XYZ file of N, CA, C and O in Angstrom:
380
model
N 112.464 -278.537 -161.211
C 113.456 -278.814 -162.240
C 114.818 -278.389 -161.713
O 114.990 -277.423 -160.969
N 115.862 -279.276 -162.211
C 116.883 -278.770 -161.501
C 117.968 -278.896 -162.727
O 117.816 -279.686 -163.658
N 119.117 -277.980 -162.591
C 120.252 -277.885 -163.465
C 121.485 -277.845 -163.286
O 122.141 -276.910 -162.829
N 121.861 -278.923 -163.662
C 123.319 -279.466 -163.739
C 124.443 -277.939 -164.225
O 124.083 -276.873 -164.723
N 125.593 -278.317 -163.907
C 126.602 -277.551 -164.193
C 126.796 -277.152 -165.793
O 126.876 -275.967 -166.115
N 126.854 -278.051 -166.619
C 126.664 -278.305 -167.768
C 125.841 -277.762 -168.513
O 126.205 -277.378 -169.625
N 124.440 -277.589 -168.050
C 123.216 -276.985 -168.560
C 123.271 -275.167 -168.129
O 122.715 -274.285 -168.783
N 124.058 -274.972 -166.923
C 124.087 -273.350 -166.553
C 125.724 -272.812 -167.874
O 126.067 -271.737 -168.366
N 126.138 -273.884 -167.939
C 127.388 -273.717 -169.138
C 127.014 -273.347 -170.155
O 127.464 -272.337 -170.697
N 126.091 -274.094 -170.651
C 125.735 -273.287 -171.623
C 125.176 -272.743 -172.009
O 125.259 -272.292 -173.152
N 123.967 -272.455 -170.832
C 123.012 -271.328 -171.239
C 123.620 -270.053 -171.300
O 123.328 -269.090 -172.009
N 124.881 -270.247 -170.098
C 126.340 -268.697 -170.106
C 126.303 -268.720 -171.354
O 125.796 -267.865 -172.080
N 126.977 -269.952 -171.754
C 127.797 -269.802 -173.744
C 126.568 -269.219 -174.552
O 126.914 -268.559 -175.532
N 125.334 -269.316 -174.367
C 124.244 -269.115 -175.291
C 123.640 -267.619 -175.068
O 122.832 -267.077 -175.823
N 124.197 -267.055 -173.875
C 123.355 -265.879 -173.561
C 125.115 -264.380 -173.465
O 125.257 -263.188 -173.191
N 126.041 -265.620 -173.918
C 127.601 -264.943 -174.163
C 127.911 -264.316 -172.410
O 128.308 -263.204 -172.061
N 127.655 -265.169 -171.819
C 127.725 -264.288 -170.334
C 129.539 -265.139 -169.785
O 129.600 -266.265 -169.291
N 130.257 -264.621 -169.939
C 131.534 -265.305 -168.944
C 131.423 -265.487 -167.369
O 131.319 -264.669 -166.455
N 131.488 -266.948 -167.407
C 131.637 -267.621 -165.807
C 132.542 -268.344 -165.192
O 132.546 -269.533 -165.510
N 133.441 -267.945 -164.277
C 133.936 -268.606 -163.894
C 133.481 -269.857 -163.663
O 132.292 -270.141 -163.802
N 134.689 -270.998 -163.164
C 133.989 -272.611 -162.982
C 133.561 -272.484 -161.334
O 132.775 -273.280 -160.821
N 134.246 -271.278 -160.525
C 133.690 -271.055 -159.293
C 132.100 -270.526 -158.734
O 131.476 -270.583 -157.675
N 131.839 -269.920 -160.294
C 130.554 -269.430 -160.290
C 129.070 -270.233 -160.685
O 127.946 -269.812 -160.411
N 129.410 -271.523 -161.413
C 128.410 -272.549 -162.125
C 128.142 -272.827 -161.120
O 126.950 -273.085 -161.290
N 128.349 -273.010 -160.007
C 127.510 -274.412 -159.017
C 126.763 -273.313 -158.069
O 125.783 -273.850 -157.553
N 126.904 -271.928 -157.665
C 126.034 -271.135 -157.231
C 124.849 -270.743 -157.898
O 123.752 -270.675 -157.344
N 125.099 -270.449 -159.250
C 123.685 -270.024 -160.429
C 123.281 -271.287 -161.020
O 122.364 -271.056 -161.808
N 123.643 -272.839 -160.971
C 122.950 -273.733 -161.164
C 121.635 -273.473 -159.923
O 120.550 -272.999 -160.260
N 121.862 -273.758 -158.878
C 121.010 -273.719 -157.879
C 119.932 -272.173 -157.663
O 118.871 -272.169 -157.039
N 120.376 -271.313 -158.158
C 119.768 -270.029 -158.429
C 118.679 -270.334 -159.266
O 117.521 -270.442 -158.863
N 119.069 -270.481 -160.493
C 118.325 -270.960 -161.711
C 117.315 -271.675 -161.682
O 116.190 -271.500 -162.149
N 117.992 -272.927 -160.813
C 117.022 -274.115 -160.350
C 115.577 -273.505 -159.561
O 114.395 -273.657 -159.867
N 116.251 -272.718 -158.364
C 115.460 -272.317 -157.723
C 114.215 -271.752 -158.529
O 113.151 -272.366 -158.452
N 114.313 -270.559 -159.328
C 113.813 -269.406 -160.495
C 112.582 -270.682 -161.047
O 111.385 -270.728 -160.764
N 113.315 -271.537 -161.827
C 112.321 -272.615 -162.523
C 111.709 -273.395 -161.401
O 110.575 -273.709 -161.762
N 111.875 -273.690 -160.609
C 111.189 -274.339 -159.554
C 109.527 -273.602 -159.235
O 108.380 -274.048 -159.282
N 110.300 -271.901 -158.810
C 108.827 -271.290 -158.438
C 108.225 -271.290 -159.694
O 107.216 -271.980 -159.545
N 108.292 -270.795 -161.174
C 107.654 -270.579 -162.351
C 107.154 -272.183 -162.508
O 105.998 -272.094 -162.920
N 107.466 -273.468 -162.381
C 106.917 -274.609 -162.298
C 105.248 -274.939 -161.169
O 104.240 -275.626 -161.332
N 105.929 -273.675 -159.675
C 104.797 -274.006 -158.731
C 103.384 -273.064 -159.383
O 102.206 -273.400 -159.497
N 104.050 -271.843 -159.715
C 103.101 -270.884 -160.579
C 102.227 -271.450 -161.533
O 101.123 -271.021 -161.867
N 102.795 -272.409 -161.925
C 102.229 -273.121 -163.400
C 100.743 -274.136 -162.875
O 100.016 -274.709 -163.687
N 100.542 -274.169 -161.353
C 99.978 -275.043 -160.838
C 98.421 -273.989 -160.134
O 97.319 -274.223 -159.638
N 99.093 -273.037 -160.435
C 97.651 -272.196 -159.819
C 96.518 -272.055 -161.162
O 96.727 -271.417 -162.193
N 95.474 -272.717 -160.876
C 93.895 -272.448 -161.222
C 93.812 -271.000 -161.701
O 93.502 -270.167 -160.849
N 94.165 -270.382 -163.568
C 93.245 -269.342 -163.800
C 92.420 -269.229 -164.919
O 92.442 -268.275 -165.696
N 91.558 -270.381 -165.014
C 90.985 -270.593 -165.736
C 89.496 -269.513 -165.103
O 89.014 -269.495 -163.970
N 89.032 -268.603 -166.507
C 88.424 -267.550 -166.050
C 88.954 -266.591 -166.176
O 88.284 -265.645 -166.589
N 90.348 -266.391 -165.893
C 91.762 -264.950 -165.983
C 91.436 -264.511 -166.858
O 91.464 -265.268 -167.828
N 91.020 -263.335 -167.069
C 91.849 -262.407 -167.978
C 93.313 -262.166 -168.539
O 94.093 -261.574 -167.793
N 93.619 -262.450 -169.408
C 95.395 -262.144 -169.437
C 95.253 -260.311 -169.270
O 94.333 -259.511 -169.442
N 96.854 -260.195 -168.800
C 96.694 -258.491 -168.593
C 98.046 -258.172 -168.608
O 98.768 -259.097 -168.238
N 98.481 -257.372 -168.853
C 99.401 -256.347 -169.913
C 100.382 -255.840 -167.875
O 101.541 -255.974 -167.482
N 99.372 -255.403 -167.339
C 99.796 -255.015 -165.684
C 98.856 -254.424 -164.809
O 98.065 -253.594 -165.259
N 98.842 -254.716 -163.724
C 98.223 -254.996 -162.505
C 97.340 -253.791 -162.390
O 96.315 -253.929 -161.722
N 97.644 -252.370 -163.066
C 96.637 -251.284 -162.960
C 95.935 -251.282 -164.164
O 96.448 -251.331 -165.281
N 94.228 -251.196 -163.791
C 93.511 -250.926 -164.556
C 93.572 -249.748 -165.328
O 92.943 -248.727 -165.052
N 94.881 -249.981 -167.009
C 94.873 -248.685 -167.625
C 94.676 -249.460 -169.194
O 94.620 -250.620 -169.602
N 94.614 -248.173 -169.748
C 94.467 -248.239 -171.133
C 95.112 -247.201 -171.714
O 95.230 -246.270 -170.917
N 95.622 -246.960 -172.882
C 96.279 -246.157 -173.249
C 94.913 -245.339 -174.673
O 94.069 -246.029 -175.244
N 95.080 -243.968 -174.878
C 94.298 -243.165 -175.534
C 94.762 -244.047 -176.904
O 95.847 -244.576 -177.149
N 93.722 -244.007 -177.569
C 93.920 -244.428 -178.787
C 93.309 -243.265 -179.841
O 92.412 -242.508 -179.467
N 93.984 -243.186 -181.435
C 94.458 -242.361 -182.438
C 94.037 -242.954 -183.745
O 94.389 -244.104 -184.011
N 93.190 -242.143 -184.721
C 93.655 -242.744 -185.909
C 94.500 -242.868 -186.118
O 95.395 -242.423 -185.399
N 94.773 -243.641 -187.383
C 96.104 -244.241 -188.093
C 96.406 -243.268 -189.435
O 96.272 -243.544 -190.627
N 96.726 -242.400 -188.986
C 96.203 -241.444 -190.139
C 97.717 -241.025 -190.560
O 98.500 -240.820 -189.632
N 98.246 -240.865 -192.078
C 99.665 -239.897 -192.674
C 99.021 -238.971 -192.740
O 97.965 -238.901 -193.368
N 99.801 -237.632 -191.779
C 99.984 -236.796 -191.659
C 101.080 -236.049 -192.343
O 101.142 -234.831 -192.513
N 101.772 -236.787 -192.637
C 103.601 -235.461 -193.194
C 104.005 -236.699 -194.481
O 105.090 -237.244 -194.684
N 103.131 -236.815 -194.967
C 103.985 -238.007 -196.320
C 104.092 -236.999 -197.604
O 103.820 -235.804 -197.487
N 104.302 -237.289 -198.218
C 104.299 -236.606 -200.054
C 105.691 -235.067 -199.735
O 105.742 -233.993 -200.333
N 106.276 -235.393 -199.018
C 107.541 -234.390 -198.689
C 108.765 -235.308 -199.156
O 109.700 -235.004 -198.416
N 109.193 -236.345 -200.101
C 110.157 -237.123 -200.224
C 111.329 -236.314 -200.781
O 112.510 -236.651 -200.700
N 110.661 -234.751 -201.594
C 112.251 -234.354 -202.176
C 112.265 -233.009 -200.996
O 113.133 -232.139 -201.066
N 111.521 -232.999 -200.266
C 112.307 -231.942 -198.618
C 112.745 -232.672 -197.793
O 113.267 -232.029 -196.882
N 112.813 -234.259 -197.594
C 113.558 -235.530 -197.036
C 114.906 -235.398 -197.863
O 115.967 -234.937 -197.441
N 114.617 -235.950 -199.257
C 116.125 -236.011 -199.953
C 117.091 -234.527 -199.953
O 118.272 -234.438 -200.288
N 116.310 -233.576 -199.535
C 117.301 -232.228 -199.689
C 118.324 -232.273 -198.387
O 119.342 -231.582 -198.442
N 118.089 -232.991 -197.348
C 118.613 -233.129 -196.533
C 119.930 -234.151 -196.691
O 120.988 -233.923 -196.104
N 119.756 -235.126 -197.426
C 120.954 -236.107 -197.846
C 121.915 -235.537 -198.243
O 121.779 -234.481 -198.861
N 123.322 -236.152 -197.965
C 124.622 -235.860 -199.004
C 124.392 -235.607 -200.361
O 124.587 -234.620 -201.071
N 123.695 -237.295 -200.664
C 123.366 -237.656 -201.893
C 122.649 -238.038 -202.330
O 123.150 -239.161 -202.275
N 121.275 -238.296 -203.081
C 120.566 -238.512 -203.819
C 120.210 -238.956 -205.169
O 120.473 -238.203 -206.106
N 119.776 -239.823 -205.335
C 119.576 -240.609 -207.115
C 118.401 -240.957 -206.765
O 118.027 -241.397 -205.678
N 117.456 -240.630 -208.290
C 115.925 -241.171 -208.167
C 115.137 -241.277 -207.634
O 114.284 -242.142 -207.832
N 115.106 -240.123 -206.417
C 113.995 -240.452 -205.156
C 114.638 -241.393 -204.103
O 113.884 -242.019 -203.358
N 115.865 -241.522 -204.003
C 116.511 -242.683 -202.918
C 117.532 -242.045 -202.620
O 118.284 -241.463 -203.402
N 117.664 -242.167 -200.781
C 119.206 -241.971 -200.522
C 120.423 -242.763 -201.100
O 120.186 -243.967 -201.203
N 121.634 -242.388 -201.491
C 122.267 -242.809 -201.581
C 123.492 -242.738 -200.869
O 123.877 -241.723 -200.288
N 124.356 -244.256 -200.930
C 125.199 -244.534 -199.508
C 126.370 -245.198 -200.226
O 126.117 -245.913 -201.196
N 127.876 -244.986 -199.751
C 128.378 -245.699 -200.473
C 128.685 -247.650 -200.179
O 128.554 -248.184 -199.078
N 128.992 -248.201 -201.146
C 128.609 -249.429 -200.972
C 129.587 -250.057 -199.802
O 130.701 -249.595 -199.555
N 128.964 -251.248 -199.080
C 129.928 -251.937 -197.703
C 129.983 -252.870 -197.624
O 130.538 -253.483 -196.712
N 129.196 -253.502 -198.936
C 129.497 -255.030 -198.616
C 130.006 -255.147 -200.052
O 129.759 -254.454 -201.039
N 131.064 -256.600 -199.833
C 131.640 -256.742 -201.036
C 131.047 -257.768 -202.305
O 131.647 -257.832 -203.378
């Protein structure tokens, strides 16, 4: 796949990146390149693969899902400026 000047324009405008017009015709061909190999990648046989997270066989310890520190909401609110009804209160910012 390859990309025109036009198409690296606005992926800049879309990703807010400023480019010079000296700089489009070097990262068109960069780009190009990038999608080219992820196109040849797309052609390798892994049917059978496992999908995988990364290349070392790990796993991370796993935890119940358990609340531990809940039912403390007015030693939370003692900490606020301000407080009404069980809720922080903030002053207002939108109009």
């Amino acid at each position: 796949m390859s990309l025109d000047i036009s198409a690296v324009r606005a992926i800049a405008t879309l990703a807010r990146i400023e480019l010079g017009e000296e700089e489009l015709a070097p990262l068109a061909g960069e780009l190009s390149n990038i999608l080219n190999f992820v196109e040849h990648l797309s052609e390798v046989n892994t049917d059978g693969i496992e999908p995988m997270s990364s290349v070392a066989d790990l796993s991370l310890p796993m935890r119940a899902d358990l609340v531990t520190d809940g039912d403390i909401a007015e030693q939370i609110l003692a900490n606020a400026p301000e407080a009404a009804e069980g809720f922080f209160t903030v002053p207002k910012v939108v109009e």
